[in-house]
Amino acid sequence: MMTAKTLSIAEICTLLGLGPDVAADVSAKIVRVSGFADATVDSVVFAENRAALQDALRSAAGLILARSDDGTHDARLLVVDNPRYAFALCARALGQTRSGSEIHPAAVVDPTATLGERVRIGPCAVIEAGAMLGDDVEIGSGAKVLAGARLGDRVVLQAGAVVGATGFGYVRNPTTGEHALFPQQGTVVIEDDVEIGANSTIDRGALGETRIGRGTKIDNLVHVGHNCSIGRNVLIAAQVGISGSCVVEDGAVLAGQVGLGDHVSLGPGVILGGSAGVFPGKRLEGRGEMFMGVPAEPLKQYLKTMARVRRLGRAGGSGKES
Amino acid sequence: MMTAKTLSIAEICTLLGLGPDVAADVSAKIVRVSGFADATVDSVVFAENRAALQDALRSAAGLILARSDDGTHDARLLVVDNPRYAFALCARALGQTRSGSEIHPAAVVDPTATLGERVRIGPCAVIEAGAMLGDDVEIGSGAKVLAGARLGDRVVLQAGAVVGATGFGYVRNPTTGEHALFPQQGTVVIEDDVEIGANSTIDRGALGETRIGRGTKIDNLVHVGHNCSIGRNVLIAAQVGISGSCVVEDGAVLAGQVGLGDHVSLGPGVILGGSAGVFPGKRLEGRGEMFMGVPAEPLKQYLKTMARVRRLGRAGGSGKES
Amino acid sequence: MMTAKTLSIAEICTLLGLGPDVAADVSAKIVRVSGFADATVDSVVFAENRAALQDALRSAAGLILARSDDGTHDARLLVVDNPRYAFALCARALGQTRSGSEIHPAAVVDPTATLGERVRIGPCAVIEAGAMLGDDVEIGSGAKVLAGARLGDRVVLQAGAVVGATGFGYVRNPTTGEHALFPQQGTVVIEDDVEIGANSTIDRGALGETRIGRGTKIDNLVHVGHNCSIGRNVLIAAQVGISGSCVVEDGAVLAGQVGLGDHVSLGPGVILGGSAGVFPGKRLEGRGEMFMGVPAEPLKQYLKTMARVRRLGRAGGSGKES
């Protein structure tokens, strides 16, 4: 059973760690987060800059989160350091709560699987033999948790995601050229608060385990190969491909379509720009340092190289091949 | 119930906008489009060049669509401007028609979803709460239309495609490094005549909407992020990744594995070559102009740069790092 | 019904083509392959180098496959040319055997589909009309074999894979800009011993067929377009995209995220490095020759070009655009 929540502005102030001496009218009740266009008197909206604040003030919202009051004296304003983050916290606090599990009758849950409390499993989702799901897990329509995979609390699998498929490890017979499957009998562990996007695939380990660390968020159509170890609070954007046995440490950020060869290692907080590629066995380090290109190099170096390459292309002459 | 069609060659002439004074034998009946090898007397085939015409003439086809008669006097020949396009029109006209809806008993349709006329939904497909499907929609096996998504008329979702998943938007807590989900409560609208390939994913908007314009065709394993606006008659090939809040205007063409960073904008008719990448926030313009590379540059410039870079690599000397 | 196997070390020697005059204790019984950490007395492990051999000797394994005895006289040692390959053969020989088919009650098999002996079909998998599956085929949870697709013996489809979707072929109406679907009525043939990863998509031919040759292994999230002809014993890593009408000959290797434009042709044994791209219509040749980059060039040339480009970027001066 689902219950929607209502918060007073006073409660929102507490949630955001603000004292009661704020400008806003603390008596109003808020029930939803909204964009400007569809805001109503019981909506909270946010404004990250001056222009957005003007839009917010013109909206019907009952509460406006903004970085500064910008000289405006509107009782709906609440000044916060990070309006976008405060807005996300409000959304979470206003979210529906669930008092029991909801297993869709068209979901398929193996009798040997173990489910925590308040689990939600959508239609045509499959939970195979021996899989373990923690509390408050959400499994989207048609997602698959394969045999023996283990999911922590509050893990979200979006529609069509597959956790625990056989890794891609083969040994070539040098005489016949045939490929024999290397045994893929390991496990996969998804820690608490991990979210995995639609149609993404996380393979299980060959002999050991594949592990996705607590709080890591993974977008759609991402591939994580066998025996990878992904740290905590990592962000992995759509269509990233991580080959087998990679290590990605805490807080790293991988933009869309990044590719890591096998046995790549990324230090804590490393950032890889869109479409960057790292060759097998390499290690990149530097908290907050951005790498770009294939093979990936530090941003500053990449931009310098790019500028010179393009200058080459623009230099006089025919450009014909020698 | 399904019904196959038969067309006389006279009817095909009308379909293609041709007068009755054509060389072909208008009395024959055509029931299918075929390749040369499996053509029979009731097949139509097409020939785009002289060599193909010879193959076509040797086949058993009852009707041959060709650009020119090439001096041949065969009563089966029908000369048209664009044989491939004429062939596609014949295929459509000869296609089966459906007089009612066909919902497979193993499909899961939420009672609050709204379905148009002559809808086809395959086994293990899921239509979630509040979703709306127009007339003549086809949902392939295991495809998912998530809560609140809206599909126009004649939309095709191939097997495993997911429309309406939660977008990838997080706000980082600067103190703890944890990522809070930005609210993803918007909608997704798929306009008439859009086709979406197998296992592709189209996310819904965060606060607003994601929209795919009329007549746009999307291949397999494509990702379209939250709040994107894709225009009409756009072609998006396999494994293209479009980050959040991109705008792609009418008639653009994105070849395989193209990647767009967030807030990228492509003008009408822009063409991106295979594996091209566009960095966040950039705009490219030029109807029919092709861009290549990462970051994408106009084709002419790209080819010049490439030629000079390769010449560098071939220049004398050791090639060793300095 | 499933039966686990036990092999004596003598039987393993026969399996590996070794005579009875080996150092190992041939009386022991082996029931599983293991990693060092979880090995028990009835496990076989393997060691590829000196360090691994020390770990193996410290483990509880009953049989150790190694390249050399390295001066050690341990009765558990079996010296083989290729320990990893020997280990994979043991795993296969120890694998469970199945005496009958297992069709999960939540699988959907069209009555007109044809199934071989000992077929396994997981929950929410779909086998559409007219599809043909050989003996010992395994269809993972939620995988889809679409209408008319043909799978040989021992083919494995992992969870969510889609075989036989409509290809991406459209003809543009030059007047209206609309795209008409080119007829996609061909077939797809997957030969014996092919394995296809989770959420990968193999389209059927337009008029002819798409074919994946015997023994080819395909990783997750791979796309193979319509009318491709993939040879035998090809390896295709995750997120590779192969456009329509490509030819990939026997024994080629495509690393992760490689992209082939349409009508590309790869000769036997060609190797493409991670993220390499080949432009439409090109042919690459050379058994065991590696190609890298976009557009792909021979490894030696690629490395030379890269070194010079990077040297450019590091040269003195401001790096500013001219």
Short mmCIF file of N, CA and C in Angstrom, two decimals, chain C residues 159-239:
data_model
loop_
_atom_site.label_atom_id
_atom_site.label_comp_id
_atom_site.label_asym_id
_atom_site.label_seq_id
_atom_site.Cartn_x
_atom_site.Cartn_y
_atom_site.Cartn_z
N ALA C 159 20.16 -13.80 -21.19
CA ALA C 159 18.96 -13.05 -20.83
C ALA C 159 18.79 -11.79 -21.68
N GLY C 160 17.60 -11.60 -22.20
CA GLY C 160 17.27 -10.36 -22.88
C GLY C 160 17.77 -10.23 -24.31
N ALA C 161 18.54 -11.21 -24.80
CA ALA C 161 19.00 -11.13 -26.20
C ALA C 161 17.81 -11.25 -27.14
N VAL C 162 17.89 -10.58 -28.30
CA VAL C 162 16.81 -10.58 -29.27
C VAL C 162 17.36 -11.02 -30.63
N VAL C 163 16.87 -12.11 -31.14
CA VAL C 163 17.31 -12.60 -32.45
C VAL C 163 16.14 -12.50 -33.43
N GLY C 164 16.35 -11.76 -34.51
CA GLY C 164 15.34 -11.72 -35.57
C GLY C 164 14.48 -10.48 -35.65
N ALA C 165 14.93 -9.38 -35.02
CA ALA C 165 14.15 -8.15 -35.13
C ALA C 165 14.27 -7.58 -36.55
N THR C 166 13.37 -6.69 -36.86
CA THR C 166 13.34 -6.02 -38.16
C THR C 166 14.57 -5.15 -38.34
N GLY C 167 15.23 -5.24 -39.48
CA GLY C 167 16.40 -4.42 -39.74
C GLY C 167 16.06 -2.95 -39.92
N PHE C 168 17.10 -2.13 -39.91
CA PHE C 168 16.93 -0.68 -40.00
C PHE C 168 17.22 -0.27 -41.43
N GLY C 169 16.23 -0.44 -42.28
CA GLY C 169 16.41 -0.08 -43.68
C GLY C 169 15.23 0.75 -44.14
N TYR C 170 15.48 1.99 -44.52
CA TYR C 170 14.40 2.89 -44.92
C TYR C 170 14.75 3.55 -46.24
N VAL C 171 13.75 3.92 -46.98
CA VAL C 171 13.97 4.67 -48.22
C VAL C 171 13.28 6.02 -48.04
N ARG C 172 14.05 7.07 -48.32
CA ARG C 172 13.54 8.41 -48.07
C ARG C 172 12.75 8.92 -49.27
N ASN C 173 11.57 9.45 -48.99
CA ASN C 173 10.80 10.12 -50.02
C ASN C 173 11.41 11.50 -50.21
N PRO C 174 12.01 11.75 -51.39
CA PRO C 174 12.75 13.00 -51.54
C PRO C 174 11.84 14.22 -51.48
N THR C 175 10.56 14.04 -51.73
CA THR C 175 9.64 15.18 -51.71
C THR C 175 9.22 15.54 -50.29
N THR C 176 8.79 14.53 -49.54
CA THR C 176 8.24 14.81 -48.21
C THR C 176 9.28 14.66 -47.10
N GLY C 177 10.40 13.99 -47.37
CA GLY C 177 11.38 13.73 -46.32
C GLY C 177 11.00 12.56 -45.43
N GLU C 178 9.86 11.93 -45.70
CA GLU C 178 9.45 10.79 -44.90
C GLU C 178 10.23 9.54 -45.27
N HIS C 179 10.34 8.62 -44.32
CA HIS C 179 11.09 7.40 -44.52
C HIS C 179 10.14 6.22 -44.59
N ALA C 180 10.19 5.50 -45.71
CA ALA C 180 9.36 4.29 -45.84
C ALA C 180 10.24 3.08 -45.52
N LEU C 181 9.71 2.17 -44.75
CA LEU C 181 10.47 0.97 -44.38
C LEU C 181 10.73 0.12 -45.61
N PHE C 182 12.00 -0.17 -45.87
CA PHE C 182 12.34 -1.15 -46.90
C PHE C 182 11.89 -2.51 -46.36
N PRO C 183 11.31 -3.37 -47.21
CA PRO C 183 10.78 -4.63 -46.65
C PRO C 183 11.86 -5.41 -45.91
N GLN C 184 11.50 -5.90 -44.73
CA GLN C 184 12.42 -6.66 -43.88
C GLN C 184 11.78 -8.01 -43.64
N GLN C 185 11.85 -8.86 -44.64
CA GLN C 185 11.14 -10.12 -44.56
C GLN C 185 12.07 -11.31 -44.68
N GLY C 186 13.37 -11.09 -44.53
CA GLY C 186 14.35 -12.17 -44.64
C GLY C 186 14.42 -12.99 -43.36
N THR C 187 15.50 -13.77 -43.25
CA THR C 187 15.63 -14.68 -42.13
C THR C 187 16.93 -14.42 -41.38
N VAL C 188 17.08 -15.12 -40.25
CA VAL C 188 18.33 -15.08 -39.51
C VAL C 188 18.66 -16.51 -39.12
N VAL C 189 19.93 -16.87 -39.34
CA VAL C 189 20.40 -18.23 -39.05
C VAL C 189 21.56 -18.14 -38.07
N ILE C 190 21.43 -18.79 -36.93
CA ILE C 190 22.50 -18.85 -35.94
C ILE C 190 23.02 -20.28 -35.95
N GLU C 191 24.25 -20.47 -36.35
CA GLU C 191 24.77 -21.84 -36.50
C GLU C 191 25.14 -22.47 -35.15
N ASP C 192 25.57 -23.71 -35.19
CA ASP C 192 25.88 -24.47 -33.97
C ASP C 192 26.91 -23.76 -33.09
N ASP C 193 26.77 -23.93 -31.80
CA ASP C 193 27.78 -23.51 -30.81
C ASP C 193 27.99 -22.00 -30.73
N VAL C 194 27.06 -21.23 -31.27
CA VAL C 194 27.14 -19.77 -31.12
C VAL C 194 26.59 -19.38 -29.76
N GLU C 195 27.23 -18.41 -29.10
CA GLU C 195 26.71 -17.88 -27.84
C GLU C 195 26.52 -16.37 -27.99
N ILE C 196 25.38 -15.89 -27.53
CA ILE C 196 25.01 -14.47 -27.71
C ILE C 196 24.69 -13.87 -26.34
N GLY C 197 25.33 -12.74 -26.04
CA GLY C 197 25.27 -12.16 -24.70
C GLY C 197 23.97 -11.45 -24.37
N ALA C 198 23.88 -11.03 -23.13
CA ALA C 198 22.67 -10.41 -22.60
C ALA C 198 22.34 -9.13 -23.35
N ASN C 199 21.06 -8.98 -23.71
CA ASN C 199 20.52 -7.78 -24.35
C ASN C 199 21.17 -7.44 -25.69
N SER C 200 21.86 -8.38 -26.31
CA SER C 200 22.36 -8.16 -27.67
C SER C 200 21.22 -8.33 -28.67
N THR C 201 21.41 -7.75 -29.86
CA THR C 201 20.36 -7.82 -30.87
C THR C 201 20.93 -8.23 -32.22
N ILE C 202 20.35 -9.26 -32.81
CA ILE C 202 20.77 -9.73 -34.14
C ILE C 202 19.56 -9.60 -35.06
N ASP C 203 19.62 -8.68 -36.00
CA ASP C 203 18.46 -8.46 -36.88
C ASP C 203 18.38 -9.51 -37.98
N ARG C 204 17.18 -9.75 -38.46
CA ARG C 204 17.03 -10.65 -39.59
C ARG C 204 17.32 -9.90 -40.90
N GLY C 205 17.50 -10.64 -41.96
CA GLY C 205 17.80 -10.03 -43.25
C GLY C 205 16.61 -9.26 -43.81
N ALA C 206 16.91 -8.38 -44.76
CA ALA C 206 15.84 -7.62 -45.41
C ALA C 206 15.12 -8.55 -46.39
N LEU C 207 15.83 -8.94 -47.45
CA LEU C 207 15.27 -9.94 -48.36
C LEU C 207 15.99 -11.26 -48.20
N GLY C 208 17.29 -11.24 -47.94
CA GLY C 208 18.06 -12.46 -47.76
C GLY C 208 18.16 -12.85 -46.30
N GLU C 209 19.35 -13.26 -45.87
CA GLU C 209 19.48 -13.73 -44.49
C GLU C 209 20.63 -13.03 -43.78
N THR C 210 20.55 -13.01 -42.46
CA THR C 210 21.67 -12.68 -41.58
C THR C 210 22.17 -14.02 -41.06
N ARG C 211 23.51 -14.22 -41.01
CA ARG C 211 24.03 -15.51 -40.58
C ARG C 211 25.19 -15.31 -39.62
N ILE C 212 25.15 -16.05 -38.50
CA ILE C 212 26.25 -16.05 -37.54
C ILE C 212 26.86 -17.45 -37.60
N GLY C 213 28.14 -17.53 -37.94
CA GLY C 213 28.78 -18.82 -38.20
C GLY C 213 29.08 -19.63 -36.96
N ARG C 214 29.29 -20.91 -37.18
CA ARG C 214 29.51 -21.88 -36.12
C ARG C 214 30.62 -21.47 -35.15
N GLY C 215 30.34 -21.58 -33.87
CA GLY C 215 31.36 -21.36 -32.86
C GLY C 215 31.66 -19.90 -32.55
N THR C 216 30.97 -18.98 -33.18
CA THR C 216 31.19 -17.55 -32.90
C THR C 216 30.60 -17.18 -31.55
N LYS C 217 31.33 -16.30 -30.79
CA LYS C 217 30.89 -15.91 -29.46
C LYS C 217 30.68 -14.40 -29.45
N ILE C 218 29.52 -13.99 -28.94
CA ILE C 218 29.11 -12.59 -28.95
C ILE C 218 28.78 -12.16 -27.53
N ASP C 219 29.35 -11.04 -27.11
CA ASP C 219 29.19 -10.54 -25.74
C ASP C 219 27.87 -9.74 -25.61
N ASN C 220 27.73 -9.02 -24.51
CA ASN C 220 26.50 -8.28 -24.21
C ASN C 220 26.35 -7.01 -25.06
N LEU C 221 25.11 -6.61 -25.29
CA LEU C 221 24.77 -5.31 -25.88
C LEU C 221 25.41 -5.09 -27.24
N VAL C 222 25.63 -6.18 -27.95
CA VAL C 222 26.18 -6.10 -29.32
C VAL C 222 25.03 -5.97 -30.31
N HIS C 223 25.25 -5.21 -31.37
CA HIS C 223 24.26 -5.11 -32.45
C HIS C 223 24.83 -5.69 -33.73
N VAL C 224 24.10 -6.60 -34.34
CA VAL C 224 24.45 -7.09 -35.68
C VAL C 224 23.29 -6.77 -36.60
N GLY C 225 23.55 -5.96 -37.62
CA GLY C 225 22.49 -5.47 -38.51
C GLY C 225 22.04 -6.50 -39.53
N HIS C 226 21.06 -6.11 -40.31
CA HIS C 226 20.45 -7.01 -41.28
C HIS C 226 21.42 -7.38 -42.40
N ASN C 227 21.33 -8.65 -42.81
CA ASN C 227 22.10 -9.18 -43.94
C ASN C 227 23.59 -9.28 -43.69
N CYS C 228 24.01 -9.23 -42.43
CA CYS C 228 25.42 -9.47 -42.14
C CYS C 228 25.74 -10.95 -42.27
N SER C 229 26.99 -11.22 -42.62
CA SER C 229 27.46 -12.59 -42.66
C SER C 229 28.70 -12.66 -41.76
N ILE C 230 28.52 -13.26 -40.60
CA ILE C 230 29.61 -13.38 -39.64
C ILE C 230 30.13 -14.82 -39.73
N GLY C 231 31.44 -14.99 -39.85
CA GLY C 231 32.03 -16.31 -40.06
C GLY C 231 32.06 -17.17 -38.81
N ARG C 232 32.95 -18.19 -38.86
CA ARG C 232 33.07 -19.14 -37.75
C ARG C 232 34.11 -18.68 -36.74
N ASN C 233 33.85 -19.04 -35.49
CA ASN C 233 34.83 -18.81 -34.42
C ASN C 233 35.28 -17.35 -34.33
N VAL C 234 34.37 -16.44 -34.63
CA VAL C 234 34.64 -15.01 -34.46
C VAL C 234 34.35 -14.64 -33.01
N LEU C 235 35.14 -13.71 -32.45
CA LEU C 235 34.89 -13.19 -31.10
C LEU C 235 34.45 -11.73 -31.21
N ILE C 236 33.30 -11.42 -30.62
CA ILE C 236 32.75 -10.06 -30.70
C ILE C 236 32.46 -9.58 -29.28
N ALA C 237 33.25 -8.61 -28.82
CA ALA C 237 33.14 -8.15 -27.43
C ALA C 237 31.97 -7.18 -27.25
N ALA C 238 31.77 -6.75 -26.02
CA ALA C 238 30.57 -6.00 -25.65
C ALA C 238 30.44 -4.70 -26.43
N GLN C 239 29.20 -4.36 -26.77
CA GLN C 239 28.82 -3.08 -27.36
C GLN C 239 29.39 -2.84 -28.75
#
